[in-house]
PDB file of C-alpha atoms in Angstrom:
ATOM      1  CA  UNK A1116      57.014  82.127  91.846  1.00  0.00           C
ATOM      2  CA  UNK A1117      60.415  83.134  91.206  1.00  0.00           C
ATOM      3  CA  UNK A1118      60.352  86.757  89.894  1.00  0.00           C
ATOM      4  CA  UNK A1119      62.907  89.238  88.231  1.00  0.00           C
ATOM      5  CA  UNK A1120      61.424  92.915  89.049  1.00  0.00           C
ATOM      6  CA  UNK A1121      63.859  95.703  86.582  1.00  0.00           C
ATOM      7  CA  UNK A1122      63.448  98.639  87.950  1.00  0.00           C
ATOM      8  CA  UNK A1123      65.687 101.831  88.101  1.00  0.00           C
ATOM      9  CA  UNK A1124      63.571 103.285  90.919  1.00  0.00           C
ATOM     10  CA  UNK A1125      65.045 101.391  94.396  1.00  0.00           C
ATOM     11  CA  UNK A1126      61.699 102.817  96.186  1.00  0.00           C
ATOM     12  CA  UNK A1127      59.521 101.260  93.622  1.00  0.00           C
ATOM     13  CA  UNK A1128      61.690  97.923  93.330  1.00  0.00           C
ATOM     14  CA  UNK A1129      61.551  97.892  97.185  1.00  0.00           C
ATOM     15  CA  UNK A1130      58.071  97.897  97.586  1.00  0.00           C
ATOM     16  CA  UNK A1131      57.828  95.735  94.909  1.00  0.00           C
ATOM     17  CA  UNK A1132      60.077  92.913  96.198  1.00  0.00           C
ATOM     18  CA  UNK A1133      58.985  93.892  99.791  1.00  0.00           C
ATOM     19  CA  UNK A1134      55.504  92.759  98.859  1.00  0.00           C
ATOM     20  CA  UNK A1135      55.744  89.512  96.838  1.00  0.00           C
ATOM     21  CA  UNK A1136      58.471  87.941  99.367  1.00  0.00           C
ATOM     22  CA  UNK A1137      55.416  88.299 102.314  1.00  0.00           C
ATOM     23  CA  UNK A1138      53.824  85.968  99.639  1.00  0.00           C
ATOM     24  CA  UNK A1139      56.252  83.635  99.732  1.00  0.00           C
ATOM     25  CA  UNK A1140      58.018  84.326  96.331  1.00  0.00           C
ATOM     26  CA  UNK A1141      61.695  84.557  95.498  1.00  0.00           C
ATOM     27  CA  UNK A1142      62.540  88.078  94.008  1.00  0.00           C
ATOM     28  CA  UNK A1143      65.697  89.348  92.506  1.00  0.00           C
ATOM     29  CA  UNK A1144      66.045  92.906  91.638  1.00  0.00           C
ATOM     30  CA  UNK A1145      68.032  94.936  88.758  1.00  0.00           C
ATOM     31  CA  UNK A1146      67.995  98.853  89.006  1.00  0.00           C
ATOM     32  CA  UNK A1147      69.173  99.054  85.161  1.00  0.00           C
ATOM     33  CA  UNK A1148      68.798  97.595  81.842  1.00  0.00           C
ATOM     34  CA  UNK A1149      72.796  96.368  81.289  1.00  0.00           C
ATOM     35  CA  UNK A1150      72.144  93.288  82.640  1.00  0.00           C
ATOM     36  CA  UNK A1151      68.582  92.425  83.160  1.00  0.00           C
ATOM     37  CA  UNK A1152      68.599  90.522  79.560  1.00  0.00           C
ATOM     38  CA  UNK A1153      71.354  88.123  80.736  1.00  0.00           C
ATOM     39  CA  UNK A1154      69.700  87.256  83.784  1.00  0.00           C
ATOM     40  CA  UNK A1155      66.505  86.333  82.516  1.00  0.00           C
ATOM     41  CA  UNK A1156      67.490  84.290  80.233  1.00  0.00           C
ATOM     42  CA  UNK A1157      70.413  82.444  82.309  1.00  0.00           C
ATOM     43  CA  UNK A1158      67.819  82.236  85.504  1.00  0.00           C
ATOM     44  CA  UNK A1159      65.009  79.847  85.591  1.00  0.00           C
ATOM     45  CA  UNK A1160      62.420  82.922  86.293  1.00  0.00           C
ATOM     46  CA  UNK A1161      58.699  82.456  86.179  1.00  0.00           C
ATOM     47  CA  UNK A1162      58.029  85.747  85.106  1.00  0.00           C
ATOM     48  CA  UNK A1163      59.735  89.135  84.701  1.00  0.00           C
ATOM     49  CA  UNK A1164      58.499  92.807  85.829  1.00  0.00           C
ATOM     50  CA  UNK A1165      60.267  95.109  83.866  1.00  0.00           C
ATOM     51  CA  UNK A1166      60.171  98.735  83.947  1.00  0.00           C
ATOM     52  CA  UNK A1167      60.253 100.266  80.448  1.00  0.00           C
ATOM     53  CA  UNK A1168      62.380 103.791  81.277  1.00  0.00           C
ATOM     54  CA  UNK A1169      65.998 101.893  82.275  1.00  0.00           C
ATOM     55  CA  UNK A1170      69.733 103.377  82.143  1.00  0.00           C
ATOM     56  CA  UNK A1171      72.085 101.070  80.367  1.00  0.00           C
ATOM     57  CA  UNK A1172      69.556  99.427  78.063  1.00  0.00           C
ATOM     58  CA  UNK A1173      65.991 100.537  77.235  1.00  0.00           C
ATOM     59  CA  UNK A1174      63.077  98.149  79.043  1.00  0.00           C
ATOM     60  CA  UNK A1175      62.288  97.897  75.204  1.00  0.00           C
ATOM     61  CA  UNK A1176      65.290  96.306  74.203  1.00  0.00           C
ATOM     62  CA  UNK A1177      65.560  93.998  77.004  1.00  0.00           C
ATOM     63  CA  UNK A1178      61.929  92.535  76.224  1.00  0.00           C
ATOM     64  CA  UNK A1179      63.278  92.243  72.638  1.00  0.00           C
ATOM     65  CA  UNK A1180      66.034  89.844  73.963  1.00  0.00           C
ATOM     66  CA  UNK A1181      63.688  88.182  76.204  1.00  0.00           C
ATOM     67  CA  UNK A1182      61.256  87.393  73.812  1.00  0.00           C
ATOM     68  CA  UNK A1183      64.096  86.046  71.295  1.00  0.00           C
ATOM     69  CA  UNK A1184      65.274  83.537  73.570  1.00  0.00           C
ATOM     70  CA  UNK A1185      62.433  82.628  76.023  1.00  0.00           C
ATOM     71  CA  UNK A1186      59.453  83.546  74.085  1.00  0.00           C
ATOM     72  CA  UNK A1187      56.611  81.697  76.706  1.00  0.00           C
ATOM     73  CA  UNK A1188      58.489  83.788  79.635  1.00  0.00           C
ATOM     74  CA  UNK A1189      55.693  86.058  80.975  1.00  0.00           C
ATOM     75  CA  UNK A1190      56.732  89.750  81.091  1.00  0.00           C
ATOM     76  CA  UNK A1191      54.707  91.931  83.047  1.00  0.00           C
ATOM     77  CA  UNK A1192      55.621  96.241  81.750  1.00  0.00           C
ATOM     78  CA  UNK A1193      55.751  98.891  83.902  1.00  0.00           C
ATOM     79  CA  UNK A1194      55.809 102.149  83.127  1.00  0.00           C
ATOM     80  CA  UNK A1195      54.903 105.882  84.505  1.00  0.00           C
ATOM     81  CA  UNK A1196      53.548 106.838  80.789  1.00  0.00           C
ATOM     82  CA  UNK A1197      49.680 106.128  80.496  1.00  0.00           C
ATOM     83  CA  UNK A1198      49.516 107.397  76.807  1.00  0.00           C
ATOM     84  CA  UNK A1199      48.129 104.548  74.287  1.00  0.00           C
ATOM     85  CA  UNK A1200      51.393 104.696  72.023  1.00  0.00           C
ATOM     86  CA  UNK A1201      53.389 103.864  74.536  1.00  0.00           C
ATOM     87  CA  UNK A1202      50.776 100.760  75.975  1.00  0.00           C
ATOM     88  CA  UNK A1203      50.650  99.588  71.965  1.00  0.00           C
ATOM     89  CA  UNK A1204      54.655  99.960  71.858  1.00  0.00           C
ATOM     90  CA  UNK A1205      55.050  97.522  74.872  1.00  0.00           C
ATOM     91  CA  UNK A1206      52.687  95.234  73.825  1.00  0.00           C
ATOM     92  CA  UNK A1207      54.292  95.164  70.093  1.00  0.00           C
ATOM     93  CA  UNK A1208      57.688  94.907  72.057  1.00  0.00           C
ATOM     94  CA  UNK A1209      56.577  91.402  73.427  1.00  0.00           C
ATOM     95  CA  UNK A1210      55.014  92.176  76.756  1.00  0.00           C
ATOM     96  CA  UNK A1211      52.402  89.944  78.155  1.00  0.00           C
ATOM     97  CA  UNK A1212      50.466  92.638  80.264  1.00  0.00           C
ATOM     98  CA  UNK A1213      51.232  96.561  81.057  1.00  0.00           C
ATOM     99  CA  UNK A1214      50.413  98.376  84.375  1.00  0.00           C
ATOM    100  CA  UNK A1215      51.360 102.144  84.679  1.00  0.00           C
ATOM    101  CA  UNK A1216      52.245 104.127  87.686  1.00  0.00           C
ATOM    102  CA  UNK A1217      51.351 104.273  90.325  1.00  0.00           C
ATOM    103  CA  UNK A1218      49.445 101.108  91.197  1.00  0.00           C
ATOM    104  CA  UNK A1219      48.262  98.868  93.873  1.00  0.00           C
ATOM    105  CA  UNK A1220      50.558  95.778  95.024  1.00  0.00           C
ATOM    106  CA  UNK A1221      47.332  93.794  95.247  1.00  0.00           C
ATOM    107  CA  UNK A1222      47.089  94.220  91.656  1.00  0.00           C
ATOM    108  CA  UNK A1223      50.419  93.486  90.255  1.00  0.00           C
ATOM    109  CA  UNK A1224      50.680  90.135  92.325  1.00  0.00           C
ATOM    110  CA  UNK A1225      46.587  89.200  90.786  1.00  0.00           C
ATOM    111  CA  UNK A1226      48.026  90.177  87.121  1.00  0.00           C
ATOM    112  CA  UNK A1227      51.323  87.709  87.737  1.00  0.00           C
ATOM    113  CA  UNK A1228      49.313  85.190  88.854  1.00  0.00           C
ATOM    114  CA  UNK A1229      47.304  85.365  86.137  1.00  0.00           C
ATOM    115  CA  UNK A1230      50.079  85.888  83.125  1.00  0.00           C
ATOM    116  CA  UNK A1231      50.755  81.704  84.838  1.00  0.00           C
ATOM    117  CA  UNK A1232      47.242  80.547  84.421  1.00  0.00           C
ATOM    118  CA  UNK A1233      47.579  82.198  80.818  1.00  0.00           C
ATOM    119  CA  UNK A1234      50.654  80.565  79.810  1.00  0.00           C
ATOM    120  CA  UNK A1235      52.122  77.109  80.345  1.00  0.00           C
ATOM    121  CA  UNK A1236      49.299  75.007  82.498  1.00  0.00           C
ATOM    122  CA  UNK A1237      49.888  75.083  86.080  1.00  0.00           C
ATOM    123  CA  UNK A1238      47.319  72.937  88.082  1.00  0.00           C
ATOM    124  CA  UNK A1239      45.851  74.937  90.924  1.00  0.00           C
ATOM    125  CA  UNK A1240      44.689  72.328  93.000  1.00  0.00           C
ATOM    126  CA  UNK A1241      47.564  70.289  93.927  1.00  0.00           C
ATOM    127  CA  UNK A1242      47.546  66.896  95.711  1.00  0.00           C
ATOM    128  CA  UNK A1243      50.091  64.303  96.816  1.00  0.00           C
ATOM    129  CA  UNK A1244      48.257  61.381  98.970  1.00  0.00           C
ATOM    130  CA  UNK A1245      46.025  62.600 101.197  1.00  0.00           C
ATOM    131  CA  UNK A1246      47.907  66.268 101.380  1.00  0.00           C
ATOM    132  CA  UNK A1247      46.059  69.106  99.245  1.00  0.00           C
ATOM    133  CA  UNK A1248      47.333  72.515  98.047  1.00  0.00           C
ATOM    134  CA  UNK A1249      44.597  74.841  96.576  1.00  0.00           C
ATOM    135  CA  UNK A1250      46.786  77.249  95.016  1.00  0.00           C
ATOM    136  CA  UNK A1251      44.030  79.910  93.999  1.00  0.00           C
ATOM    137  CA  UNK A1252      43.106  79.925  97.778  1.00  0.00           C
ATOM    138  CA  UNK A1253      45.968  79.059  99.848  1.00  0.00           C
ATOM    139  CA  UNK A1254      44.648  77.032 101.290  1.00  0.00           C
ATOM    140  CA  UNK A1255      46.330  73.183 102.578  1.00  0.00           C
ATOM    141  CA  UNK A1256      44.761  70.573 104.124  1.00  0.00           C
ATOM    142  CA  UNK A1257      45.926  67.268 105.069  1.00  0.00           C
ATOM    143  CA  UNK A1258      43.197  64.243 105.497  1.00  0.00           C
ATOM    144  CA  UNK A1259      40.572  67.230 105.662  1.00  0.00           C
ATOM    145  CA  UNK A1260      42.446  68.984 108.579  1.00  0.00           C
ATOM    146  CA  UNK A1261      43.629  72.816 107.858  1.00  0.00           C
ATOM    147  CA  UNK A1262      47.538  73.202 108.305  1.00  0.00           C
ATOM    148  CA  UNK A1263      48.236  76.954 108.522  1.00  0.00           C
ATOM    149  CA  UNK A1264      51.725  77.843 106.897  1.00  0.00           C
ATOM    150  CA  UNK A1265      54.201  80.621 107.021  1.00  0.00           C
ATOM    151  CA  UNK A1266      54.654  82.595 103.051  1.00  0.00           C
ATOM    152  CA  UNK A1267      58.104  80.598 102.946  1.00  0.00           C
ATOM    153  CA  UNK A1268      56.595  77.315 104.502  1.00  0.00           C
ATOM    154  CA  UNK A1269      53.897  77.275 101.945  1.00  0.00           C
ATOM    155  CA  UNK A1270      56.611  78.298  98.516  1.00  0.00           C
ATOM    156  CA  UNK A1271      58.820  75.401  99.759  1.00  0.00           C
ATOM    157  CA  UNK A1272      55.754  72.677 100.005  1.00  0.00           C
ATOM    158  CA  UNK A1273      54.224  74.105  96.437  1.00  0.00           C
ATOM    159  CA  UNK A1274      57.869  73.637  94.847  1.00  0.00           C
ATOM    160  CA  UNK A1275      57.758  70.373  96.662  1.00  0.00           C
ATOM    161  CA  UNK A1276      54.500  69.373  95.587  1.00  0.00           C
ATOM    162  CA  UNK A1277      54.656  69.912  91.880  1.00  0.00           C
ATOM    163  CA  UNK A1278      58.204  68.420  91.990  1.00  0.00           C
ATOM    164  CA  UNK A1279      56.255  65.229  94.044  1.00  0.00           C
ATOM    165  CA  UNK A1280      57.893  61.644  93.133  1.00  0.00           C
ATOM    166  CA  UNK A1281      61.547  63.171  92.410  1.00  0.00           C
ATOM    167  CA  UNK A1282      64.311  64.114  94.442  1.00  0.00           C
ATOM    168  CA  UNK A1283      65.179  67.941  94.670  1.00  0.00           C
ATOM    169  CA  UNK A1284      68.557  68.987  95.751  1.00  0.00           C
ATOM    170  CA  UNK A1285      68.648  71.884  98.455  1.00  0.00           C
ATOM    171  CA  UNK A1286      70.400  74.178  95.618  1.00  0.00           C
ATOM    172  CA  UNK A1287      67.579  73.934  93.348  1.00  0.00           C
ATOM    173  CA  UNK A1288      65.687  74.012  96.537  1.00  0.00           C
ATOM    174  CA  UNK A1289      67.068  77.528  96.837  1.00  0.00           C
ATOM    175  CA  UNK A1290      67.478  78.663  93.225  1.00  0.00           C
ATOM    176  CA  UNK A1291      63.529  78.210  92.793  1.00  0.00           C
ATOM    177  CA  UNK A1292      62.415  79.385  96.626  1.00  0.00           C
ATOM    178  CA  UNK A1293      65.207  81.940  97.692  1.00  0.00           C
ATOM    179  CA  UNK A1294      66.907  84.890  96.115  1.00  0.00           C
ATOM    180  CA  UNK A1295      70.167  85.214  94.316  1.00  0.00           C
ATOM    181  CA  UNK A1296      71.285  87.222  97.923  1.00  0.00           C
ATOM    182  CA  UNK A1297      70.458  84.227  99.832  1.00  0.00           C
ATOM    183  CA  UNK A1298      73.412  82.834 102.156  1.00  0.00           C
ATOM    184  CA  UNK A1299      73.724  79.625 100.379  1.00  0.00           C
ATOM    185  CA  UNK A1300      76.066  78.519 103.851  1.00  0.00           C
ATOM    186  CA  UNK A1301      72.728  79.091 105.904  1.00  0.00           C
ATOM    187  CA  UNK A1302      70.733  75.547 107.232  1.00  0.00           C
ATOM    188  CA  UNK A1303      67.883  77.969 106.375  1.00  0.00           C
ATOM    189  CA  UNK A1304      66.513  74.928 104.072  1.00  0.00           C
ATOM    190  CA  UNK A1305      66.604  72.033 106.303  1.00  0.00           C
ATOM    191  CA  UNK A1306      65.163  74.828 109.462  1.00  0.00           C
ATOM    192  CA  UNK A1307      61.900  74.907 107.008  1.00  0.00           C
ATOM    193  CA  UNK A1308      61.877  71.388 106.009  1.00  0.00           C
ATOM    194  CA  UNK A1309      61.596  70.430 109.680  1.00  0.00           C
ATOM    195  CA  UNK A1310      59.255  72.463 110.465  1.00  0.00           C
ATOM    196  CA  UNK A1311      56.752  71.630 107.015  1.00  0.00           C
ATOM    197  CA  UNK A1312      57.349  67.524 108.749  1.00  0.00           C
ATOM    198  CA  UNK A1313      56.109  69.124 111.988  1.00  0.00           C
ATOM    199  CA  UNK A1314      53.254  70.641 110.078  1.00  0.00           C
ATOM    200  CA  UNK A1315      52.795  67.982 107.159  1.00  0.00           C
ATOM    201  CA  UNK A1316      53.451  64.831 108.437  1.00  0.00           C
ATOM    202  CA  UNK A1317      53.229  65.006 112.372  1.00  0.00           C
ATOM    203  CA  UNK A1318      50.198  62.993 114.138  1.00  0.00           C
ATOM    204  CA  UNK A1319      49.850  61.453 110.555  1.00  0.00           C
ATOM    205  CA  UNK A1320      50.782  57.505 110.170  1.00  0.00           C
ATOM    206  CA  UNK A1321      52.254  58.297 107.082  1.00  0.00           C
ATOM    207  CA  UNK A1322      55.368  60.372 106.077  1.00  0.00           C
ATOM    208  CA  UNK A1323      55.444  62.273 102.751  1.00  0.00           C
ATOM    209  CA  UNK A1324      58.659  64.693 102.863  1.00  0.00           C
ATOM    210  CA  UNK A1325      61.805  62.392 102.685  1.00  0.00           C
ATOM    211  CA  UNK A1326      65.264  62.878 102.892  1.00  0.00           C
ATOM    212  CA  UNK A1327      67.216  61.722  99.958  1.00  0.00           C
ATOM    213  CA  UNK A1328      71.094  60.997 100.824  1.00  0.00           C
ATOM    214  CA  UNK A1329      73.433  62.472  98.958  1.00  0.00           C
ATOM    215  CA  UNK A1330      70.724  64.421  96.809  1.00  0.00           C
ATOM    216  CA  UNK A1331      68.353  66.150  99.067  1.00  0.00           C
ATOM    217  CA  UNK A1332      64.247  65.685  99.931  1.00  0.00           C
ATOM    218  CA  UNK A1333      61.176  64.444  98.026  1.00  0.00           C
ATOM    219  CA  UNK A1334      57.849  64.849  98.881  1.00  0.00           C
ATOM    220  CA  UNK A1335      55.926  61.531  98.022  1.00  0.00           C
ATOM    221  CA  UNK A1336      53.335  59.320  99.310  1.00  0.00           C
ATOM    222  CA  UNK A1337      55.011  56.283  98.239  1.00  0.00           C
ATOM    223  CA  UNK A1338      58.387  56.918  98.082  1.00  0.00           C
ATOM    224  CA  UNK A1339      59.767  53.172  97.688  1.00  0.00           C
TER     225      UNK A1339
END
């Protein structure tokens, strides 16, 4: 996933971001409200955590312009206030699913994952020849053998894999597996590519991640 966490506490937004990135997800963090609307709608996200208490604009009134432009964007609602006006508020305000403070990490990554099974359909068990991806589990295999992956390692071959048959450029590459702070100068993308083909494709007769000239790579199993 590539996530959007709006949150005016930095502890809270650190811990936050600190704990989805060690799952392999991109996250970009905004401490107030000015902006946060902007972003979300000019950034492919796949879902937004959004603190409801912001300064510069309410966590209300960014969900409003959320839900006005990207209505199927999932939008998970923080908040520290537990009472049921305030739950019935956010939900009336557009958000998908509310969590109040404090809470376990744990949780908030299980409830993301689920706002994606909710909304668009996203196949779990992914598969490009003989290469599988059970999402759910994550868990790869490749012609029934294990393949153990680093968090970043395993983001870049799930992009990959539900992008399989078409070339990807290394900036989308790094729009959909990196952060907006990422050094866009950095061989950091072709350092993980080689090592998924040392992973993915090594001892196997068959090569599935390609290099595209000019474009970028493509993970296929028949790539003529």
């Amino acid at each position: 996933m590539r996530v959007l966490v709006v949150e005016d506490d930095r502890k809270v937004a650190g811990f936050i971001q600190s704990g989805l990135q060690q799952e392999g997800h991109a996250v970009d963090v905004l401490h107030d409200g000015a902006d946060a609307g902007a972003q979300a709608l000019t950034i492919d996200y796949d879902a937004i955590v959004l603190d409801l208490m912001l300064p510069g604009r309410s966590g209300f009134q960014v969900l409003r312009d959320i839900r006005a432009r990207k209505p199927a964007l999932p939008v998970l609602v923080l908040t520290a206030k537990d009472s049921l006006e305030e739950r019935v508020a956010g939900l009336d305000a557009g958000a998908d699913d509310y969590m109040t403070k404090p809470f376990a990490l744990a949780e908030l990554s299980a409830r993301l994952r689920a706002l994606l099974r909710r909304g668009a359909p996203r196949e779990t068990v992914l598969r490009v020849g003989d290469l599988e991806m059970d999402t759910i589990r994550r868990k790869v295999r490749r012609g029934g053998v294990s393949i153990d992956l680093k968090p970043k390692e395993y983001a870049l071959l799930e992009f990959l894999m539900r992008s399989a048959d078409r070339p990807i450029t290394r900036a989308l590459i790094i729009e959909h597996v990196w952060d907006i702070h990422f050094d866009s100068i950095s061989n950091v993308v072709e350092v993980h590519i080689n090592s998924l083909r040392n992973k993915i494709d090594k001892g196997f007769a068959t090569p599935l991640i390609h290099t595209v000239r000019g474009v970028g790579y493509m993970l296929s199993a028949d790539p003529s």
